[in-house]
mmCIF file of C-alpha atoms in Angstrom:
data_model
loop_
_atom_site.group_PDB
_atom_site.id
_atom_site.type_symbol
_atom_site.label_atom_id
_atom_site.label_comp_id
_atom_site.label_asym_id
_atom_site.label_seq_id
_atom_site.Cartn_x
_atom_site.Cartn_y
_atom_site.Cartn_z
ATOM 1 C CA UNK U 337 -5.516 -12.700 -8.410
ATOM 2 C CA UNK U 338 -9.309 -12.252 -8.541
ATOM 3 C CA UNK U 339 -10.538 -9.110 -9.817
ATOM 4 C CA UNK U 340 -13.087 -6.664 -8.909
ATOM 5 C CA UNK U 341 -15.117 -3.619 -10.737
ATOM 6 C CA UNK U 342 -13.689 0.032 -9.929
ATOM 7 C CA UNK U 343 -15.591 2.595 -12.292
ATOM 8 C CA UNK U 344 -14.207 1.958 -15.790
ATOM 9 C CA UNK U 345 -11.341 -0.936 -14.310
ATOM 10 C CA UNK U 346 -10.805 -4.232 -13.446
ATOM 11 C CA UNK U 347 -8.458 -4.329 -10.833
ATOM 12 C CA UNK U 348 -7.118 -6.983 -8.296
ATOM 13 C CA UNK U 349 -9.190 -7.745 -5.196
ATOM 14 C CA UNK U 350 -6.513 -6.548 -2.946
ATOM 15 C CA UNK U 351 -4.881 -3.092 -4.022
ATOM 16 C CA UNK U 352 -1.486 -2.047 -2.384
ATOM 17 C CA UNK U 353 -1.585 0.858 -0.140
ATOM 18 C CA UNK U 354 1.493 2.644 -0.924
ATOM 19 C CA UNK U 355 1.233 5.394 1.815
ATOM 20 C CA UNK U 356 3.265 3.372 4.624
ATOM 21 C CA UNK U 357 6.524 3.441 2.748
ATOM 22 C CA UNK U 358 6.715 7.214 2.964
ATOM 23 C CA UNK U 359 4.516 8.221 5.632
ATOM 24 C CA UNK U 360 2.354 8.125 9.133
ATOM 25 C CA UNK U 361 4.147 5.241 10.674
ATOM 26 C CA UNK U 362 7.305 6.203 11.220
ATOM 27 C CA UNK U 363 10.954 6.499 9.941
ATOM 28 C CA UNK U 364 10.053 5.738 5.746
ATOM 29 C CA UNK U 365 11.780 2.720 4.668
ATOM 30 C CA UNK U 366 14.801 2.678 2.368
ATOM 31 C CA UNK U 367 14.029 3.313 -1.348
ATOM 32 C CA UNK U 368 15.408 -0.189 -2.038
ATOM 33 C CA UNK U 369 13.222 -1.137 0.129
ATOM 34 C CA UNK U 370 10.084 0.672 -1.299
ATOM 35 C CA UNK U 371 11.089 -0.648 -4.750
ATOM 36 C CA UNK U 372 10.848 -4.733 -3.733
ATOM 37 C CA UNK U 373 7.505 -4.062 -2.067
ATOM 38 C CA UNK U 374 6.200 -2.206 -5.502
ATOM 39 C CA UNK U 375 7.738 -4.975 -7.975
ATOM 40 C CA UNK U 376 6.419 -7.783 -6.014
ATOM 41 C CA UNK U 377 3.223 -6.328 -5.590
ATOM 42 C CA UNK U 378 3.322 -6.109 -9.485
ATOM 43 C CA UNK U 379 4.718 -9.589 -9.584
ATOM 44 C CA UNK U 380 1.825 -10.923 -7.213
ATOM 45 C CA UNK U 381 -0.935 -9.818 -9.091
ATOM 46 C CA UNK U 382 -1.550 -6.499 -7.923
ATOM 47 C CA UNK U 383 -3.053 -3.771 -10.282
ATOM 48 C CA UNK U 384 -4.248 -0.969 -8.153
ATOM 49 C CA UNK U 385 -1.491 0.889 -6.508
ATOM 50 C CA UNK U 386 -2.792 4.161 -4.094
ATOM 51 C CA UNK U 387 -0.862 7.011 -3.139
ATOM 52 C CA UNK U 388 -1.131 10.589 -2.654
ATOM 53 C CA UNK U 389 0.365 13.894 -2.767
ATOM 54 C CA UNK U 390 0.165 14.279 1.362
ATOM 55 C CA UNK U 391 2.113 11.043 1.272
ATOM 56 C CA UNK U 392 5.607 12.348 2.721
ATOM 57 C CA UNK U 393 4.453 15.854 1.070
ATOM 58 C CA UNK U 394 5.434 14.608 -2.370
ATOM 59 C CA UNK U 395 8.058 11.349 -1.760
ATOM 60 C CA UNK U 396 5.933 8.637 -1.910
ATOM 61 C CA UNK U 397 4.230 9.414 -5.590
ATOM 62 C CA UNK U 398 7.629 10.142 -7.361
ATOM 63 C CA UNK U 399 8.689 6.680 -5.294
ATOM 64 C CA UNK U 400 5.696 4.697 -7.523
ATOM 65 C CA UNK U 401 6.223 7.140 -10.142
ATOM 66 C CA UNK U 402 10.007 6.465 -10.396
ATOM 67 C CA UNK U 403 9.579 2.648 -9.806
ATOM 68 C CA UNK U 404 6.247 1.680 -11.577
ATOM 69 C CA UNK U 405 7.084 3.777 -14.863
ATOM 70 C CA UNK U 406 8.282 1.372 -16.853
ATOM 71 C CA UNK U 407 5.182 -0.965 -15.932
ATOM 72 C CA UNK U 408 2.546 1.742 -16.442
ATOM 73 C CA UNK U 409 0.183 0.287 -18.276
ATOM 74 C CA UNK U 410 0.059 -3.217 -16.156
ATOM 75 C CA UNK U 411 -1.911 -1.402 -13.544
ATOM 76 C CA UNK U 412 -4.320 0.789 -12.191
ATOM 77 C CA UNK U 413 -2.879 4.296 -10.336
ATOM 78 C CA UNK U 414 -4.662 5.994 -7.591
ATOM 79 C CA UNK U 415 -3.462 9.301 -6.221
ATOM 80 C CA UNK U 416 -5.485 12.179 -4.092
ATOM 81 C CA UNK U 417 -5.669 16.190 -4.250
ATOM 82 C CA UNK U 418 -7.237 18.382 -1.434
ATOM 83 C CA UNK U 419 -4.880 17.594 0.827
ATOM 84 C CA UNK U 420 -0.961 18.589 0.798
ATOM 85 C CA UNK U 421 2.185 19.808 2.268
ATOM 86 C CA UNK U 422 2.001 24.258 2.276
ATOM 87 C CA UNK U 423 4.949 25.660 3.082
ATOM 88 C CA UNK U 424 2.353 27.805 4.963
ATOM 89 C CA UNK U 425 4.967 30.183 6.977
ATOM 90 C CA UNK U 426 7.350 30.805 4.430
ATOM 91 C CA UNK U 427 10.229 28.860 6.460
ATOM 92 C CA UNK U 428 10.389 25.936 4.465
ATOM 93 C CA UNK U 429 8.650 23.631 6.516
ATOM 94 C CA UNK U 430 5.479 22.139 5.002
ATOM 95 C CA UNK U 431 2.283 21.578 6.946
ATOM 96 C CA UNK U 432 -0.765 19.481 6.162
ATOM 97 C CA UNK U 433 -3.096 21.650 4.625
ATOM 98 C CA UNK U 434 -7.105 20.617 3.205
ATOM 99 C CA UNK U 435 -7.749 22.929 0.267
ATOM 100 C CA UNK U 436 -10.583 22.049 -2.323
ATOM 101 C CA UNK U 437 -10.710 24.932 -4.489
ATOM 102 C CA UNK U 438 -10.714 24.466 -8.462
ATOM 103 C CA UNK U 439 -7.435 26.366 -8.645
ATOM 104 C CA UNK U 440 -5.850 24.206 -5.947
ATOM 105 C CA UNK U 441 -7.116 21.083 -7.048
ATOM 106 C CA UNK U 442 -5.699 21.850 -11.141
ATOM 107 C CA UNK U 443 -1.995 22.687 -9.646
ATOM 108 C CA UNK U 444 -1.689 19.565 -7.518
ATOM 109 C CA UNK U 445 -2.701 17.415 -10.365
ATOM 110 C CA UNK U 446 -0.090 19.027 -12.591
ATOM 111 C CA UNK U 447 2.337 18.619 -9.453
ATOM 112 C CA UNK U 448 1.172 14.800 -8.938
ATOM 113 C CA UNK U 449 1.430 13.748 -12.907
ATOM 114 C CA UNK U 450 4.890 15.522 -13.145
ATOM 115 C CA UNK U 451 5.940 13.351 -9.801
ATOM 116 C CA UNK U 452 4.400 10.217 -10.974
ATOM 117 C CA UNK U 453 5.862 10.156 -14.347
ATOM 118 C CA UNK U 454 2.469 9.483 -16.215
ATOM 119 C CA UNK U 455 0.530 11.280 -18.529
ATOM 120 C CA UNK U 456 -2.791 10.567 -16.725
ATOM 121 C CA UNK U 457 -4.086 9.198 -13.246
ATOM 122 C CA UNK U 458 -6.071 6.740 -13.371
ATOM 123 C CA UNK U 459 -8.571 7.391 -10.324
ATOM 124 C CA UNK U 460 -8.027 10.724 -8.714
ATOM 125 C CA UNK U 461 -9.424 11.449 -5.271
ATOM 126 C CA UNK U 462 -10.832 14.345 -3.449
ATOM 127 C CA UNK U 463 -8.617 13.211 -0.463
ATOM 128 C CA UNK U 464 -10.963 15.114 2.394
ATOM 129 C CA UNK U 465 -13.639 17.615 1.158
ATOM 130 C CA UNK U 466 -12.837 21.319 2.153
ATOM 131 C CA UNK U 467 -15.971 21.772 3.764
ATOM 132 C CA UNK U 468 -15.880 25.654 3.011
ATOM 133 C CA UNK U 469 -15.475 24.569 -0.687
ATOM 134 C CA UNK U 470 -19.094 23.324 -2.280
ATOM 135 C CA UNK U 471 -18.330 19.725 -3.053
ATOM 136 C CA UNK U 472 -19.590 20.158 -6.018
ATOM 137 C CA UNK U 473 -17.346 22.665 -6.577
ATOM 138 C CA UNK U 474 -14.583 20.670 -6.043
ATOM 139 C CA UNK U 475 -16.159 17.745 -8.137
ATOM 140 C CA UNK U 476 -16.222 20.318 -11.378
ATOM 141 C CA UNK U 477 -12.912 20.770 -11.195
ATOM 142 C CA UNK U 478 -11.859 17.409 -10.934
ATOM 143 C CA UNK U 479 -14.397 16.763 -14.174
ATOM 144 C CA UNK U 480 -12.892 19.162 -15.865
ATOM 145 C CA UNK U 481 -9.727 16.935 -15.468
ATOM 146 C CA UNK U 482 -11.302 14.026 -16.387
ATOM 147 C CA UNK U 483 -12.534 16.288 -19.650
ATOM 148 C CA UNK U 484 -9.046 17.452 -20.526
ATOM 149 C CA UNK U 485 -7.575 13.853 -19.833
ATOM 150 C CA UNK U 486 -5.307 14.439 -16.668
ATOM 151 C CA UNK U 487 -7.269 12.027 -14.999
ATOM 152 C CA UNK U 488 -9.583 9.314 -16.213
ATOM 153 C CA UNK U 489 -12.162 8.963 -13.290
ATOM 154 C CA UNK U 490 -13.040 10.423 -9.820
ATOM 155 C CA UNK U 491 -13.254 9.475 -6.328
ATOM 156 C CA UNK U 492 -14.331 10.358 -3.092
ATOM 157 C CA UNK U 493 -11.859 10.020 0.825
ATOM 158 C CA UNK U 494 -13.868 9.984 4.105
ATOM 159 C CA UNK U 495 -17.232 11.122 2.955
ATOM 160 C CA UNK U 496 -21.140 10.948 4.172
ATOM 161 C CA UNK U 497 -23.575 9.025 1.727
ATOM 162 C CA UNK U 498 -25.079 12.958 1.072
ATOM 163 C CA UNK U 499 -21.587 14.278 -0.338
ATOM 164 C CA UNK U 500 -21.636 10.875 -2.074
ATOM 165 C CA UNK U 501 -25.056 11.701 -3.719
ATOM 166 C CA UNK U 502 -24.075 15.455 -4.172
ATOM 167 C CA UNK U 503 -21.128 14.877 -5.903
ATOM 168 C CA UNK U 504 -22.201 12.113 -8.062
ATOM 169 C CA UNK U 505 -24.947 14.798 -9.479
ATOM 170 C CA UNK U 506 -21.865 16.402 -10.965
ATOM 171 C CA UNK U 507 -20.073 14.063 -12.177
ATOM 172 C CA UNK U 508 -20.099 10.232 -11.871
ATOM 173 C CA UNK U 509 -18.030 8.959 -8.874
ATOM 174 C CA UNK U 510 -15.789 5.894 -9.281
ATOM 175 C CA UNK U 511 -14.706 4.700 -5.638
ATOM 176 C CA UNK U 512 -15.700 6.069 -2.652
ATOM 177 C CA UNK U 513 -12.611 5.556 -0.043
ATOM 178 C CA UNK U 514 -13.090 5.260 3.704
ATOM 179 C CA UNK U 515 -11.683 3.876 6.975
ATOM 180 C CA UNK U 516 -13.323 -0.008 7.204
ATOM 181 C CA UNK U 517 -12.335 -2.796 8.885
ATOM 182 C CA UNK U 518 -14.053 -4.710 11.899
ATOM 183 C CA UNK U 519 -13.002 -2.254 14.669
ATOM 184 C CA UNK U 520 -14.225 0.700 12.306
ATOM 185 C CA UNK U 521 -17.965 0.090 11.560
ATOM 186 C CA UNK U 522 -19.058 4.127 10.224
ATOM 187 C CA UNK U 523 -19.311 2.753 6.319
ATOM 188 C CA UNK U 524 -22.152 0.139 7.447
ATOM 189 C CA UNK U 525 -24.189 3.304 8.650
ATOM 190 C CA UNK U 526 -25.019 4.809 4.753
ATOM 191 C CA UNK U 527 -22.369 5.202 3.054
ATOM 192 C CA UNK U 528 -21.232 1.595 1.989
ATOM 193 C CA UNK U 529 -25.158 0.878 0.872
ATOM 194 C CA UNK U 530 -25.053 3.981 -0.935
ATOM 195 C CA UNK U 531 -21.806 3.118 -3.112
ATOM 196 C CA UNK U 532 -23.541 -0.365 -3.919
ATOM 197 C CA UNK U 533 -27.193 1.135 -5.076
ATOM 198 C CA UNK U 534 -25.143 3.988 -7.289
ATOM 199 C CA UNK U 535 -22.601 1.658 -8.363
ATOM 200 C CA UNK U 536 -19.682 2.705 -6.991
ATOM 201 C CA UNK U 537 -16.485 0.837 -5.288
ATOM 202 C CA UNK U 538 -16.083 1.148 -1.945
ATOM 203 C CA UNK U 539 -12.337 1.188 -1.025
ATOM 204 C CA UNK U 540 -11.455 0.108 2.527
ATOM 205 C CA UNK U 541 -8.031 1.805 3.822
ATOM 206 C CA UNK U 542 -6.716 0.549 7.126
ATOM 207 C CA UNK U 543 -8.422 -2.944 6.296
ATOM 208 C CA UNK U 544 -6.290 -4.434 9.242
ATOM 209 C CA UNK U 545 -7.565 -1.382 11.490
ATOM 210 C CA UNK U 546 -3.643 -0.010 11.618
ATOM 211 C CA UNK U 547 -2.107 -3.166 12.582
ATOM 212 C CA UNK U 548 -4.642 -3.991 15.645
ATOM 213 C CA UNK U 549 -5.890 -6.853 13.939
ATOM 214 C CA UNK U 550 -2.739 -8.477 13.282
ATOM 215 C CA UNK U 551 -2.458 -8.959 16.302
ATOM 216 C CA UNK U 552 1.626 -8.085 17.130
ATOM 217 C CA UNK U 553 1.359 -4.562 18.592
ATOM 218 C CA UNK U 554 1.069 -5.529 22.386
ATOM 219 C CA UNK U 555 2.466 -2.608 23.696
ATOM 220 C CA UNK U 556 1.706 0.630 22.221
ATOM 221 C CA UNK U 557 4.876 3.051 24.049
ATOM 222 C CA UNK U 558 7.163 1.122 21.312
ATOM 223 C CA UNK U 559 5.609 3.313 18.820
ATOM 224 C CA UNK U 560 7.812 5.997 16.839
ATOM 225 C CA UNK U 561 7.642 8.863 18.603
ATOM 226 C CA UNK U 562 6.512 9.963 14.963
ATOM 227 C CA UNK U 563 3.645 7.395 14.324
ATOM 228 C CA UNK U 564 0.499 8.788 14.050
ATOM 229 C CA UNK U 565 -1.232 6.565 16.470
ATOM 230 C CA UNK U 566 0.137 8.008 19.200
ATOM 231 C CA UNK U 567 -2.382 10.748 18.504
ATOM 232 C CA UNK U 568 -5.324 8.263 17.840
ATOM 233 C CA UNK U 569 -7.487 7.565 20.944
ATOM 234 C CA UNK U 570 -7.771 4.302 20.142
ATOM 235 C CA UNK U 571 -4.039 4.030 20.930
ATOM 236 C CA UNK U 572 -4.055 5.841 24.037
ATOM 237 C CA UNK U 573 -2.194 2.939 26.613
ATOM 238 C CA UNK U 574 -5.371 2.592 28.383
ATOM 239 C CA UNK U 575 -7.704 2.117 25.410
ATOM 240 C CA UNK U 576 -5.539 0.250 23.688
ATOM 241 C CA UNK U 577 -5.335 -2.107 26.672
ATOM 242 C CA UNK U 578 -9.143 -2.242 27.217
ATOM 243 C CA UNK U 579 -9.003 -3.460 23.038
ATOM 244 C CA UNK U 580 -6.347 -5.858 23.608
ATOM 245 C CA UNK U 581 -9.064 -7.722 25.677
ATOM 246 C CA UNK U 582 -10.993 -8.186 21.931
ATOM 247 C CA UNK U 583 -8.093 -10.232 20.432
ATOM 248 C CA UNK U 584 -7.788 -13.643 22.157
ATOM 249 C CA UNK U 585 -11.259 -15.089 20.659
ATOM 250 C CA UNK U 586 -10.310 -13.131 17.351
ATOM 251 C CA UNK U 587 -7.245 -15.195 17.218
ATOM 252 C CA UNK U 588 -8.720 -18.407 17.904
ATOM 253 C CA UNK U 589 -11.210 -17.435 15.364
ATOM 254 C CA UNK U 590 -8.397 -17.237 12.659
ATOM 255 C CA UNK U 591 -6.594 -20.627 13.916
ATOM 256 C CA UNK U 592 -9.798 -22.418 13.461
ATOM 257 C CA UNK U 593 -10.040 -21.429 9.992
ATOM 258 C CA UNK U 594 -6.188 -21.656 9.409
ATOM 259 C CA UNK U 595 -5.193 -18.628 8.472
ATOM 260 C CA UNK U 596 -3.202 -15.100 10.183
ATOM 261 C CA UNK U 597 -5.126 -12.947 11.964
ATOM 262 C CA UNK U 598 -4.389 -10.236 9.194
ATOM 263 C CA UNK U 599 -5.756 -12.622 6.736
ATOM 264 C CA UNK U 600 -9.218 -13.242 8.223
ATOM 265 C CA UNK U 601 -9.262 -9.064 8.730
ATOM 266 C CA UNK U 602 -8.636 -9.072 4.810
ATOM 267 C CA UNK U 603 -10.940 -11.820 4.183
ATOM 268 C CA UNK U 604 -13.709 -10.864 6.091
ATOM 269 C CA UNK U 605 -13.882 -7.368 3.989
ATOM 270 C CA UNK U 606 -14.007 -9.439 0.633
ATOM 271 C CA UNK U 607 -16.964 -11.445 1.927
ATOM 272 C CA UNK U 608 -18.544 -8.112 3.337
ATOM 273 C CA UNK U 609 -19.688 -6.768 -0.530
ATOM 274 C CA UNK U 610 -18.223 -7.534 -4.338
ATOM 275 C CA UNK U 611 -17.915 -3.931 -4.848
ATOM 276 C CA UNK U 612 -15.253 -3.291 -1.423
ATOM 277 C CA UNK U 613 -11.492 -3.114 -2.143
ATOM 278 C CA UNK U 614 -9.327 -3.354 0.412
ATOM 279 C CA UNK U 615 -5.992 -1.697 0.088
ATOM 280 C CA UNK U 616 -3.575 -3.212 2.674
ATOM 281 C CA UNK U 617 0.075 -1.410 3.149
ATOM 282 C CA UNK U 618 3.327 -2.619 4.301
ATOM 283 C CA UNK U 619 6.907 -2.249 4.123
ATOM 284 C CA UNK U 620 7.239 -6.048 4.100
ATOM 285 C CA UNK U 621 7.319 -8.452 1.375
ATOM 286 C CA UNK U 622 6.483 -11.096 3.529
ATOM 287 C CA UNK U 623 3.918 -9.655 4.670
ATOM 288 C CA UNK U 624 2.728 -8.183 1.342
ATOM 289 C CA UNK U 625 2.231 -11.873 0.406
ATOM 290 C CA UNK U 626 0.478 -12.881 3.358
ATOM 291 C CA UNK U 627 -1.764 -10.181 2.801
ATOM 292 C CA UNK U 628 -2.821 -11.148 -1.095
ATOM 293 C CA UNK U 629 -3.268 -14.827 0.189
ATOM 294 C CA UNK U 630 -6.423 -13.708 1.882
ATOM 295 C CA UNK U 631 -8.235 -14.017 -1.517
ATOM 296 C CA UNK U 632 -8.238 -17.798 -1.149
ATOM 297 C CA UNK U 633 -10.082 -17.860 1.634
ATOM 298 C CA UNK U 634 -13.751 -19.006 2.446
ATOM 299 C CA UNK U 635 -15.758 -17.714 5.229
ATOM 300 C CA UNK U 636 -18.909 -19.257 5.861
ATOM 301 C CA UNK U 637 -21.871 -17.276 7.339
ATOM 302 C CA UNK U 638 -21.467 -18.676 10.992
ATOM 303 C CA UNK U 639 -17.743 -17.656 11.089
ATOM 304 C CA UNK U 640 -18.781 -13.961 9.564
ATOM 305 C CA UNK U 641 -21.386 -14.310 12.292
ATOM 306 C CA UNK U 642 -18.995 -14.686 14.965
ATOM 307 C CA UNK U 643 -16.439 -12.166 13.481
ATOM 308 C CA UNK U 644 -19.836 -9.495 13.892
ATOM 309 C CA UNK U 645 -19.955 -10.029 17.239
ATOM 310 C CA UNK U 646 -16.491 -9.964 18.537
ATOM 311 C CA UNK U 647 -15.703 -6.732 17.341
ATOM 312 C CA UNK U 648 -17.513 -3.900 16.318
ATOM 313 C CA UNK U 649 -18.410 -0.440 17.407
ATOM 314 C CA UNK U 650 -20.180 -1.941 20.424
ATOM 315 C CA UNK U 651 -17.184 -2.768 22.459
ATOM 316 C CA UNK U 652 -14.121 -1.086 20.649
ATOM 317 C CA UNK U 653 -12.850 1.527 22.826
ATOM 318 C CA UNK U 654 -12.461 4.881 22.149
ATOM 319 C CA UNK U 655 -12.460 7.224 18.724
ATOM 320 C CA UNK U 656 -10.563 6.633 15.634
ATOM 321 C CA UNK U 657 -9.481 9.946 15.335
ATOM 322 C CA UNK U 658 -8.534 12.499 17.633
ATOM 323 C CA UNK U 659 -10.795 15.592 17.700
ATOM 324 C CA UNK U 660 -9.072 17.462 15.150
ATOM 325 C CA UNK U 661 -9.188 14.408 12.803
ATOM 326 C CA UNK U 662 -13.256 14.474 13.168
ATOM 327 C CA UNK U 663 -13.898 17.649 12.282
ATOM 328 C CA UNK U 664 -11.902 16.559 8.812
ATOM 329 C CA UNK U 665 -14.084 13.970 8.176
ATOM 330 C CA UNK U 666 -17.734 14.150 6.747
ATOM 331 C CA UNK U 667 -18.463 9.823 7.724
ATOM 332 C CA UNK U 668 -21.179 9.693 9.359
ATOM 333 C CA UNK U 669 -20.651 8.333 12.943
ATOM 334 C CA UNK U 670 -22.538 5.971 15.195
#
């Protein structure tokens, strides 16, 4: 496996996205099933594994935590604070909740190292900034972590080049981690150029822009009635129809260089920048290995050309989040 620079780490090219085996898309898969995706991720080379505490409000860190234990020190762990389950009703039923205060961010670190089964995380993100929080509010208290050893460097989810710049006054950032694949362009605005010049890794989530570019979702009513695209614009019937349209020369694209679709998505990002990470997720092994193989590959400047102009924010219909997801965010947008 190749390896690339996150703040103090070397870590595989291609991380594991561990948020799909708990969460957003669906029924979760088995824990059996969890556990051979984690191992042979470990077995293939992987050493950065991602979660979060939002991840199925808690199930998906102590399902790393529980499985990756007794491999702790073969890899790098990534979890994120500032964004949980809150039983906010008193009823027992937990809702997603973005809170950056100091005192928020300390008790879901406790909560995440106690569910993970480690002594310290190794990259700890501010999952969305709480954007009636200073950032660099939020940023102390995570160096404060980083001071007292619960966590051994800081990152950044979903943020504008300016909270980038803010918060690395603070404290020095490690990875900045955004939405970026070919049908989601916002990084290539400031942000991505703004990681490179401060030295920071850029960590692309959604890499295969939720499945789109792998090409097997044709029809997007087969959807759990739980996945969260069914609240994403994007996969509306009729946009996702109109983008449909984009895939045909995509796909001849990857036949010509003889590889899966999801592999010249993958690839693509590698060539994009030495300091971007994508982090793929699955529930399949197969597919988990398909993924990684991506690393091999060699795209030459007219094929990354072509790949430019077949999709990009030009002609992919509609938003990537709903409206509720935008105000979230603080990406800059085109």
């Amino acid at each position: 496996m190749h390896l690339r620079k996150l703040g103090p780490f070397q870590v595989s090219a291609i991380g594991l996205g561990c948020m799909n085996l708990s969460h957003a898309y669906g029924a979760p898969v088995s824990a059996e099933q969890g556990e051979r995706v984690l191992l042979s991720a470990l077995d293939a080379g992987v050493t950065l594994f991602d979660t979060a505490a939002l991840y199925g409000f808690g199930a998906n860190e102590i399902l790393v935590g529980r499985v990756l234990k007794p491999h702790r020190q073969k890899f790098t762990l990534a979890s994120k604070c500032g964004m949980q389950g809150v039983d906010v009703n008193g009823d027992g039923k937990l809702l997603r909740v973005i809170d950056g205060r100091p005192q928020t961010i300390r008790k879901t670190c406790e909560d995440s190292l106690r569910r993970l089964q480690t002594d310290v995380i190794d990259l700890y993100y501010l999952h969305r900034w709480d954007k009636k929080v200073p950032v660099e509010d939020s940023v102390g208290a995570l160096s404060d972590l980083v001071r007292k050893g619960h966590i051994r460097s800081i990152g950044l989810s979903e943020v504008s080049a300016a909270t980038l710049r803010r918060a690395h006054a603070v404290h020095p950032i490690a990875a900045v981690q955004t939405e970026y694949s070919l049908w989601t362009r916002n990084p290539e605005i400031a942000v991505l150029d703004a990681c490179k010049e401060l030295g920071v890794a850029f960590v692309a989530f959604s890499p295969v822009a939720r499945g789109f570019l792998c090409g097997q979702l044709q029809d997007v009513n087969t959807l759990d009635a739980k996945d969260i695209r069914r609240s994403m614009p994007r996969f509306a019937p009729d946009t996702y129809a109109a983008n449909l349209k984009l895939l045909p020369a995509y796909q001849q694209v990857a036949q010509e260089v003889g590889c899966s679709p999801a592999q010249l998505a993958l690839a693509w990002l590698l060539h994009r920048g030495e300091h971007i990470i994508p982090i793929p997720g699955t529930t399949s092994v197969a597919h988990l290995a398909e993924d990684l193989a991506a690393v091999d590959l060699r795209l030459s400047p007219a094929v990354m050309a072509r790949l430019d102009a077949l999709i990009n924010q030009k002609n992919v219909v509609g938003s990537r989040y709903n409206a509720q997801g935008n105000s979230e965010v603080d990406t800059e947008d085109f």
